[in-house]
């Protein structure tokens, strides 16, 4: 099935020629369609104040300036004139005010690359980092000021220009010929790296970043074939460059896990031997509890990747597969084209570098739920194991002691609510993608309510995993958002959410609740729920109704706790 | 490898790099009679700068000698060496 491409339109504003960045974005070959328009050359302030420009409501904007263009005082500093840093900060604050104003019109993100030392700068030697005097020192403070000033803006992101300059070879990033011929500030490798980061960020903001890394074991997580060598003799850690490289690769994977990216194993091995190596080898950085799941057997890897993704409720388009074997990689690319299968270096010493270069795990927020994600999946695995022992589902659900806490939107949970709105695909009634400002504006209009649901049970806390919003008109209410993380689907949380809003609606005099299902390529499980389990009556195609003169019971296995 | 062959390879690599920046449908072809900054060419002034800089960078890497083609950009109204890939290759042959 061909997936629909995302389309992002943007405005690029700069005081140097930024057309090459626009060209890389416009020609971006993978996944999404990117449109980039360049505002008039060198007219940064005018562009930021241009209401006609912002009335286009772009999806994104890149505002890339020279520090001396924003701060005249900094320009003086680069000429070694005496300058008060407070004056520079005042100028930055003014600039940030313009950014904040413009950001209100941008749907997804405003990107501000950090300021870098101008290429023409004559180095001040050992005084370069002298506090409040050296250009590099003041520039660092300027970037911090910029970051602090814009920290509260939900859709403004500061990107690290130095990263792109380093990728382009440091000093080589500036070519005086490009500057004098076309006022192009950097060589094209810098713009190419910037385009990659911008697209990766846009994909992340839109909930399209990768969620699961599936790795092979032999010659990928460690050196050698564990089935032949035994777990004591695999190449890992120790005073050996290859062993150290494997260990560092594992540590890099673990760091991604700590950021909320799930890890999985698909390996042709004897499961008990492989698991013994993971648990027994003292050099392993990754243990079984670091993996959300695994398929270790002798079946084809395509079959196992599919099975693991299904088990973890992750779409194949969110999966990255890492394998040292080029034949396996080619086969997965062929059979599961949605899966990202990066080319992988033969040289083991380059594994960590190759992983770090995958620019597909970019998320706009980092929530408590992200940090706990793998733990939640491990708990879920235990839940499923306990389910296998009990044949009756209701009996099993009763043993879990599930508690659903429900409360309104607050400053504490807002970013997680936005994350759920923008990332959840399967149990999502309308698949509205919204920024924090858009949601606030929506809630401020008419009589609208939104509740967030937290789920926990005796095996652990699944965190904030559900959202329902209602639009109430006269004595009728429409469910606009009905969202539940796939992690807790099928545990009667859905019905407890309906039970809560049913009671609320009844209390305020609503006679009927409606829900309209908006189909997408991914939310069929939601339709199945509304058709088969919700208790609502289908009154026309994709529209469901529940009258409140009846009763709607909270599932017996759930304890519902309203919180302030 | 013959000098001319090396130069043509440099020019074709520069075409690849420049094509990454050109709109779809305006990509340059890798052939010796491909117009550069001439009638029928797809390079605007920005494209020409990108192309020439790419050629200069690769030439220095391949031949270990810096050449200055950017001076040609200033002479575009007169007869110049930036008309086609083949003409430029001939000119570069004299410089390296």
XYZ file of C-alpha atoms in Angstrom:
660
model
C 0.000 0.000 0.000
C 1.404 3.381 -0.908
C 1.503 5.684 2.073
C 0.414 9.272 1.655
C 3.303 11.728 1.652
C 3.372 14.568 4.147
C 3.662 18.021 2.677
C 5.306 20.915 4.483
C 5.447 24.438 3.143
C 7.868 26.911 4.617
C 9.340 30.393 4.509
C 13.083 30.974 4.742
C 14.315 34.305 6.050
C 17.952 35.294 6.102
C 20.396 38.127 5.755
C 22.535 36.067 3.406
C 21.656 34.094 0.285
C 19.802 31.053 1.555
C 18.506 29.819 -1.818
C 20.705 26.733 -1.741
C 19.084 25.552 1.495
C 15.679 26.151 -0.127
C 16.793 24.107 -3.146
C 17.913 21.162 -1.012
C 14.588 21.264 0.830
C 12.558 21.544 -2.380
C 14.462 18.600 -3.867
C 14.332 16.472 -0.738
C 14.022 12.954 -2.060
C 12.834 10.815 0.835
C 9.349 10.536 2.269
C 7.829 13.960 2.478
C 7.252 16.777 0.029
C 8.971 19.920 1.214
C 8.263 23.365 -0.165
C 10.576 26.223 0.718
C 10.117 29.826 -0.309
C 12.807 32.412 0.282
C 11.788 35.855 1.499
C 13.495 38.921 0.122
C 17.264 38.899 0.554
C 18.595 40.641 3.642
C 15.179 41.874 4.825
C 15.005 39.971 8.096
C 13.210 42.497 10.293
C 10.905 43.587 7.464
C 10.000 39.956 6.787
C 9.353 39.222 10.453
C 6.938 42.164 10.545
C 5.317 41.430 7.186
C 1.718 40.438 7.995
C 1.057 39.464 4.382
C 3.891 36.950 4.496
C 2.698 35.360 7.731
C -0.904 35.269 6.605
C 0.229 32.340 4.449
C 0.428 30.370 7.715
C 3.422 28.273 6.703
C 4.039 24.886 8.271
C 7.556 25.930 9.156
C 9.956 28.818 8.935
C 13.743 28.997 9.094
C 15.184 32.262 10.312
C 18.941 32.152 9.841
C 20.903 35.279 10.562
C 24.394 36.528 11.180
C 24.840 37.653 14.777
C 26.132 41.026 13.646
C 22.934 41.584 11.653
C 20.809 41.144 14.773
C 23.114 43.043 17.079
C 24.908 46.150 15.927
C 26.787 46.129 19.220
C 28.158 42.671 18.446
C 29.293 43.937 15.051
C 31.307 46.587 16.899
C 32.773 43.922 19.172
C 34.082 41.989 16.169
C 36.004 45.160 15.273
C 37.430 45.232 18.798
C 35.458 48.263 19.887
C 34.500 48.355 23.578
C 30.928 47.153 23.958
C 28.623 46.576 26.918
C 27.227 43.044 26.702
C 23.946 44.290 28.175
C 23.423 46.323 24.996
C 23.869 43.156 22.938
C 21.329 41.344 25.106
C 18.821 44.178 24.625
C 19.139 43.796 20.862
C 18.668 40.029 21.135
C 15.576 40.518 23.288
C 14.101 42.770 20.621
C 14.841 40.181 17.951
C 13.250 37.449 20.079
C 10.116 39.576 20.405
C 9.820 39.601 16.623
C 10.355 35.836 16.485
C 7.705 35.220 19.136
C 5.225 37.341 17.216
C 5.923 35.586 13.901
C 5.824 32.120 15.491
C 2.108 32.577 16.228
C 1.414 32.286 12.514
C 3.543 29.189 11.919
C 1.727 25.881 12.140
C 4.477 23.499 13.153
C 7.879 24.999 13.816
C 10.143 28.005 13.619
C 13.774 26.958 13.332
C 16.568 29.278 14.391
C 20.077 28.075 13.608
C 22.517 29.231 16.285
C 24.857 32.097 15.546
C 28.409 31.227 14.636
C 31.565 33.277 14.564
C 31.672 35.110 11.231
C 34.108 33.708 8.711
C 35.729 37.102 8.311
C 36.482 37.331 12.006
C 40.061 38.031 12.888
C 40.843 35.713 15.774
C 41.690 37.435 19.063
C 44.035 34.697 20.194
C 43.974 33.779 23.858
C 41.447 36.540 24.609
C 38.848 34.997 22.297
C 37.109 33.333 25.256
C 37.700 36.183 27.718
C 34.431 36.850 29.549
C 32.421 39.697 27.972
C 35.349 40.646 25.741
C 36.208 37.757 23.440
C 33.987 37.328 20.390
C 33.548 33.590 20.931
C 32.711 34.118 24.591
C 30.089 36.768 23.830
C 28.658 34.712 21.000
C 28.144 31.773 23.370
C 26.273 34.091 25.732
C 24.209 35.402 22.823
C 23.153 31.899 21.824
C 22.256 31.093 25.435
C 20.237 34.313 25.652
C 18.414 33.358 22.462
C 17.679 29.887 23.815
C 16.501 31.152 27.225
C 14.347 33.854 25.683
C 12.522 31.438 23.405
C 12.405 28.476 25.746
C 8.708 28.907 26.540
C 7.682 29.130 22.887
C 6.194 25.764 22.046
C 6.947 25.835 18.334
C 10.356 27.519 18.284
C 13.415 25.289 18.040
C 17.046 26.394 18.149
C 19.187 24.248 15.841
C 22.926 23.808 16.199
C 24.729 25.388 13.238
C 28.121 24.235 14.518
C 27.044 20.614 13.953
C 26.541 21.349 10.240
C 29.817 23.244 10.016
C 31.676 20.348 11.609
C 29.994 17.917 9.198
C 31.155 20.107 6.307
C 34.760 20.016 7.478
C 35.055 22.912 9.940
C 36.969 25.774 8.349
C 36.097 24.506 4.881
C 32.462 25.385 5.609
C 33.186 28.984 4.654
C 34.255 29.728 1.099
C 35.080 33.397 0.470
C 34.406 32.926 -3.246
C 30.812 31.890 -2.554
C 30.430 34.889 -0.311
C 31.825 37.447 -2.733
C 30.117 36.006 -5.791
C 26.697 35.296 -4.349
C 26.553 36.344 -0.669
C 26.307 32.656 0.157
C 27.487 32.283 3.753
C 28.398 28.590 3.738
C 29.394 25.846 1.349
C 26.626 23.536 0.215
C 27.519 20.683 2.575
C 26.392 22.948 5.439
C 23.036 23.615 3.769
C 22.617 19.930 2.971
C 23.176 18.955 6.619
C 20.782 21.725 7.697
C 18.107 20.490 5.258
C 18.423 16.962 6.671
C 17.997 18.205 10.231
C 15.035 20.421 9.344
C 13.208 17.600 7.555
C 13.989 15.198 10.392
C 12.604 17.722 12.890
C 9.443 18.280 10.831
C 8.882 14.533 10.624
C 9.411 14.258 14.376
C 6.986 17.087 15.121
C 4.412 15.387 12.880
C 4.812 12.115 14.765
C 6.696 10.360 11.976
C 9.991 9.694 13.711
C 11.082 6.090 14.097
C 9.946 4.307 17.233
C 11.577 0.884 17.177
C 15.098 -0.308 16.356
C 15.322 -4.013 15.635
C 18.826 -5.435 15.777
C 20.417 -8.700 14.798
C 22.707 -10.355 17.374
C 25.772 -12.206 15.961
C 28.249 -9.770 14.374
C 25.851 -6.907 15.085
C 25.517 -6.624 18.876
C 28.645 -8.675 19.491
C 31.420 -10.298 17.497
C 31.292 -13.990 16.576
C 28.521 -16.587 16.435
C 27.260 -17.277 19.932
C 25.871 -20.684 18.912
C 29.381 -21.781 17.927
C 31.531 -19.926 20.455
C 29.348 -19.975 23.564
C 28.391 -16.807 25.469
C 31.757 -16.743 27.273
C 33.700 -16.295 24.023
C 31.778 -13.716 22.027
C 33.764 -10.579 21.152
C 32.525 -7.804 23.404
C 34.223 -5.162 25.561
C 37.595 -5.955 27.059
C 40.905 -4.642 25.809
C 40.138 -5.244 22.207
C 39.262 -2.507 19.688
C 36.507 -4.556 18.047
C 35.100 -5.671 21.406
C 35.100 -2.073 22.621
C 33.382 -0.918 19.442
C 30.572 -3.468 19.929
C 30.194 -2.355 23.552
C 30.036 1.312 22.540
C 27.432 0.442 19.917
C 25.345 -1.256 22.626
C 25.719 1.782 24.878
C 24.563 4.061 22.058
C 21.500 1.849 21.575
C 20.845 1.982 25.311
C 21.016 5.787 25.220
C 18.346 5.778 22.496
C 16.270 3.451 24.661
C 16.555 5.955 27.518
C 15.156 8.578 25.123
C 12.065 6.474 24.495
C 13.078 4.565 21.356
C 12.173 0.888 21.687
C 14.718 -1.836 21.036
C 13.903 -5.274 19.661
C 15.829 -8.335 18.516
C 15.312 -10.364 15.367
C 17.973 -13.018 15.068
C 18.450 -16.446 13.571
C 19.606 -18.213 16.690
C 18.605 -20.658 19.347
C 16.511 -18.482 21.691
C 17.799 -19.979 24.925
C 21.459 -19.644 23.851
C 20.984 -16.028 22.741
C 19.116 -15.044 25.904
C 21.761 -16.731 28.031
C 24.447 -14.609 26.328
C 22.485 -11.414 26.930
C 21.931 -12.185 30.592
C 25.198 -13.933 31.474
C 27.967 -12.154 29.602
C 29.244 -9.547 32.050
C 30.319 -7.178 29.256
C 26.798 -6.742 27.871
C 25.514 -3.159 28.181
C 22.073 -4.290 27.028
C 20.075 -6.830 29.031
C 16.749 -8.467 28.241
C 14.876 -5.748 30.147
C 16.276 -3.176 27.722
C 14.391 -4.856 24.882
C 10.677 -4.341 24.349
C 10.503 -7.712 22.586
C 12.312 -10.250 20.451
C 11.850 -12.938 17.842
C 14.798 -15.293 18.090
C 14.285 -18.391 15.964
C 15.159 -19.826 12.548
C 12.292 -18.316 10.596
C 12.775 -15.719 7.862
C 13.637 -12.304 9.281
C 10.895 -10.529 7.336
C 8.348 -12.758 9.062
C 9.915 -12.083 12.456
C 10.128 -8.307 11.982
C 6.461 -8.233 11.070
C 5.550 -10.409 14.039
C 7.564 -8.286 16.467
C 6.121 -5.019 15.149
C 2.625 -6.476 15.497
C 3.349 -7.709 19.004
C 4.530 -4.247 20.035
C 1.735 -2.516 18.121
C 4.185 -0.464 16.086
C 3.620 0.224 12.383
C 6.334 -1.040 10.049
C 6.911 2.543 8.849
C 8.216 3.294 12.371
C 10.781 0.485 12.368
C 14.541 0.599 11.728
C 16.297 -2.728 11.104
C 20.041 -3.073 11.703
C 21.844 -6.169 10.478
C 25.486 -6.750 9.508
C 24.470 -9.129 6.719
C 23.895 -7.347 3.363
C 21.781 -10.254 2.067
C 19.380 -10.005 5.004
C 19.243 -6.235 4.577
C 18.446 -6.514 0.878
C 15.725 -9.053 1.575
C 14.022 -6.862 4.181
C 14.183 -3.837 1.867
C 12.551 -5.942 -0.793
C 9.883 -7.642 1.320
C 9.127 -4.888 3.835
C 9.742 -1.608 1.992
C 8.186 0.439 4.814
C 10.997 -0.585 7.170
C 14.068 1.659 7.187
C 17.094 -0.577 6.577
C 20.222 1.595 6.686
C 23.333 0.560 4.799
C 25.622 -0.786 7.478
C 29.449 -0.526 7.544
C 31.494 -3.704 7.313
C 33.973 -2.210 9.748
C 32.711 -2.863 13.286
C 34.559 0.197 14.562
C 32.112 2.358 12.606
C 28.888 0.859 14.013
C 28.325 3.544 16.664
C 29.030 6.306 14.155
C 26.551 4.768 11.694
C 23.895 4.628 14.410
C 24.521 8.219 15.460
C 24.170 9.341 11.860
C 20.631 7.960 11.561
C 18.645 11.158 11.647
C 15.256 9.611 12.277
C 14.675 9.665 16.037
C 13.916 13.356 16.328
C 11.172 14.144 18.841
C 10.008 17.640 19.777
C 9.439 16.808 23.442
C 10.880 14.395 25.954
C 8.241 13.312 28.444
C 8.232 11.128 31.545
C 6.407 8.546 29.417
C 9.260 8.539 26.880
C 11.818 7.787 29.587
C 9.661 4.937 30.888
C 8.595 3.522 27.533
C 10.671 0.337 27.484
C 9.797 -0.374 31.112
C 6.133 -0.149 30.167
C 6.619 -2.634 27.331
C 8.470 -5.006 29.655
C 5.544 -4.747 32.063
C 3.212 -5.403 29.164
C 5.196 -8.501 28.246
C 4.689 -9.747 31.805
C 0.995 -8.944 31.503
C 0.789 -11.025 28.343
C 2.704 -13.851 29.969
C 0.243 -13.840 32.865
C -2.607 -13.751 30.320
C -1.320 -16.969 28.791
C -1.727 -18.660 32.172
C -5.335 -17.524 32.476
C -7.629 -18.524 29.629
C -10.548 -16.222 30.446
C -9.850 -12.598 29.412
C -12.259 -11.023 31.934
C -10.695 -13.041 34.719
C -7.242 -11.897 33.586
C -8.307 -8.238 33.408
C -9.711 -8.527 36.933
C -6.357 -9.745 38.217
C -4.572 -6.603 36.931
C -6.262 -4.133 39.304
C -6.348 -1.376 36.699
C -6.754 2.203 37.894
C -7.711 4.941 35.428
C -7.113 8.469 36.678
C -8.922 11.218 34.812
C -8.250 14.929 34.934
C -8.295 18.057 32.812
C -5.547 19.680 30.816
C -2.866 21.424 32.892
C 0.611 22.856 32.476
C 1.989 19.547 33.802
C 0.372 17.326 31.205
C -0.004 19.661 28.224
C 3.106 18.566 26.345
C 2.217 14.880 26.762
C -1.329 15.576 25.525
C 0.103 17.290 22.440
C 2.469 14.361 21.925
C -0.426 11.871 22.082
C -2.550 14.003 19.734
C 0.214 14.135 17.166
C 1.626 10.634 17.439
C -1.290 8.288 18.021
C -2.521 6.587 14.891
C -4.537 3.474 15.613
C -7.064 4.374 18.306
C -7.651 7.890 17.085
C -11.150 8.967 16.118
C -10.354 12.099 14.130
C -6.521 12.133 13.878
C -6.361 15.883 14.440
C -2.757 17.049 14.511
C -2.429 20.239 16.537
C 0.105 22.482 18.158
C -0.291 23.520 21.771
C -1.488 26.959 20.723
C -4.022 25.504 18.296
C -5.417 23.204 20.978
C -5.644 26.059 23.495
C -7.435 28.209 20.919
C -9.836 25.365 20.138
C -10.637 24.801 23.816
C -11.219 28.523 24.330
C -13.927 28.601 21.655
C -17.484 27.532 22.477
C -18.208 24.954 25.147
C -15.444 22.441 24.821
C -13.824 20.076 27.286
C -10.816 17.819 27.233
C -9.791 15.116 29.678
C -6.594 13.139 30.002
C -6.505 9.565 31.275
C -3.617 7.938 33.141
C -3.519 4.152 33.410
C -1.748 2.010 35.986
C -2.092 -1.500 37.332
C -0.305 -3.834 39.668
C 2.444 -4.428 37.096
C 3.275 -0.778 36.599
C 2.336 2.707 35.485
C 1.525 3.144 31.780
C 1.347 6.922 32.194
C -0.919 9.391 30.430
C -2.258 7.292 27.587
C -5.745 8.534 26.724
C -7.528 11.731 25.674
C -11.177 12.545 25.091
C -12.480 15.920 24.017
C -16.083 17.024 23.743
C -17.772 19.813 21.824
C -21.059 20.585 23.580
C -23.849 22.365 21.749
C -27.180 22.846 23.474
C -28.167 19.441 24.742
C -25.942 17.442 22.425
C -22.268 16.609 22.680
C -19.851 15.445 20.021
C -16.711 13.502 20.834
C -13.996 15.216 18.790
C -10.887 13.421 20.010
C -10.931 9.861 21.256
C -7.332 8.795 21.553
C -5.724 5.879 23.319
C -2.137 4.723 23.148
C -1.830 1.289 21.570
C 0.040 0.152 24.688
C -3.168 -0.021 26.729
C -5.674 -0.885 24.027
C -7.933 -3.869 24.712
C -7.818 -3.491 28.503
C -11.291 -1.918 28.763
C -9.751 1.550 29.102
C -11.731 2.618 26.032
C -15.050 1.803 27.707
C -14.036 3.436 30.962
C -13.281 6.642 29.011
C -16.754 6.527 27.474
C -18.292 5.734 30.830
C -16.679 8.873 32.271
C -17.894 11.226 29.555
C -21.334 9.561 29.590
C -21.738 10.424 33.277
C -20.423 13.941 32.692
C -22.735 14.543 29.740
C -25.741 13.233 31.649
C -24.946 15.490 34.600
C -24.900 18.646 32.483
C -28.137 17.783 30.669
C -26.807 16.413 27.390
C -29.329 14.008 25.860
C -27.167 12.415 23.164
C -23.471 11.942 22.491
C -22.151 11.624 18.946
C -18.878 10.419 17.541
C -17.749 10.757 13.943
C -14.986 8.468 12.801
C -12.607 10.048 10.263
C -10.841 7.206 8.424
C -7.085 7.267 7.828
C -4.705 4.615 6.548
C -3.942 3.605 10.128
C -6.982 4.007 12.402
C -9.099 0.977 11.474
C -8.808 -0.452 15.036
C -10.681 2.657 16.169
C -13.576 1.967 13.776
C -13.726 -1.645 14.975
C -14.057 -0.418 18.548
C -16.846 2.023 17.720
C -18.715 -0.553 15.654
C -18.325 -3.588 17.904
C -17.575 -2.568 21.469
C -18.394 1.054 22.189
C -22.091 0.524 22.886
C -22.928 3.399 20.506
C -25.520 2.965 17.749
C -24.363 3.506 14.179
C -26.762 6.082 12.751
C -25.031 6.558 9.405
C -21.698 5.778 7.752
C -18.958 6.437 10.354
C -21.319 8.289 12.708
C -22.307 6.852 16.086
C -24.794 7.950 18.742
C -25.467 7.169 22.371
C -28.507 8.533 24.189
C -27.957 9.352 27.831
C -31.355 8.190 29.099
C -29.832 4.716 29.401
C -27.032 3.577 31.664
C -23.426 2.978 30.689
C -21.492 0.825 33.103
C -17.873 1.219 34.004
C -16.109 -2.091 33.248
C -15.813 -4.161 36.422
C -12.065 -4.550 36.052
C -11.477 -0.765 36.156
C -11.363 1.626 39.069
C -11.929 5.195 37.834
C -10.379 7.991 39.891
C -11.109 11.627 39.022
C -8.187 13.898 39.983
C -8.108 17.661 40.371
C 43.570 8.104 -16.953
C 43.941 10.756 -19.645
C 43.864 14.370 -18.502
C 40.762 15.087 -20.565
C 38.968 12.083 -19.112
C 39.768 13.272 -15.587
C 38.478 16.749 -16.401
C 35.252 15.400 -17.876
C 34.766 13.286 -14.762
C 35.236 16.396 -12.584
C 32.665 18.255 -14.672
C 30.156 15.404 -14.516
C 30.541 15.189 -10.720
C 29.929 18.933 -10.545
C 26.801 18.413 -12.664
C 25.602 15.790 -10.159
C 26.160 18.205 -7.280
C 24.476 21.063 -9.102
C 21.518 18.880 -10.070
C 20.806 18.367 -6.377
C 19.943 22.062 -6.313
C 18.075 22.446 -9.589
C 14.287 22.129 -9.798
C 12.825 18.904 -11.161
C 12.621 19.104 -14.936
C 15.613 21.444 -15.187
C 18.382 18.989 -14.389
C 21.571 19.135 -16.456
C 22.594 16.234 -18.632
C 26.060 14.753 -18.483
C 27.221 15.332 -22.034
C 29.935 17.463 -23.594
C 27.604 19.676 -25.596
C 25.495 20.426 -22.507
C 25.059 24.224 -22.424
C 26.161 25.815 -19.191
C 25.586 29.548 -19.141
C 24.492 29.761 -22.745
C 21.310 29.501 -24.804
C 19.406 26.377 -23.753
C 21.346 26.062 -20.516
C 19.501 25.469 -17.269
C 21.836 27.384 -14.967
C 20.878 30.742 -13.577
C 23.568 32.890 -11.982
C 23.220 31.089 -8.641
C 23.408 27.712 -10.373
C 26.495 28.826 -12.241
C 28.228 29.850 -9.000
C 27.426 26.474 -7.467
C 28.669 24.643 -10.554
C 31.899 26.605 -10.885
C 32.773 26.315 -7.179
C 32.177 22.550 -7.334
C 34.480 22.305 -10.365
C 37.193 24.367 -8.682
C 37.056 22.264 -5.501
C 37.293 18.936 -7.353
C 40.034 20.166 -9.667
C 42.209 21.052 -6.706
C 41.554 17.631 -5.168
C 42.282 15.723 -8.396
C 45.156 17.744 -9.882
C 46.523 19.294 -6.667
C 46.374 22.677 -8.351
C 43.920 25.499 -7.720
C 42.300 27.016 -10.795
C 40.303 30.198 -10.945
C 37.171 29.836 -13.040
C 35.170 32.338 -11.064
C 36.886 35.118 -12.962
C 35.029 33.831 -16.029
C 31.684 34.573 -14.366
C 32.515 38.275 -14.625
C 33.023 37.985 -18.391
C 29.754 36.360 -19.272
C 28.670 38.940 -21.795
C 31.707 38.330 -23.956
C 33.068 35.163 -25.441
C 33.761 32.884 -22.495
C 34.683 29.374 -21.547
C 31.490 28.636 -19.697
C 29.327 28.036 -22.769
C 29.265 24.252 -22.711
C 30.774 21.367 -20.786
C 33.073 20.531 -23.719
C 34.321 24.114 -24.133
C 35.008 24.362 -20.420
C 36.873 21.023 -20.458
C 39.096 22.342 -23.228
C 39.827 25.504 -21.248
C 40.560 23.580 -18.057
C 42.985 21.389 -19.992
C 45.112 24.489 -20.522
C 45.039 25.418 -16.844
C 45.934 22.144 -15.126
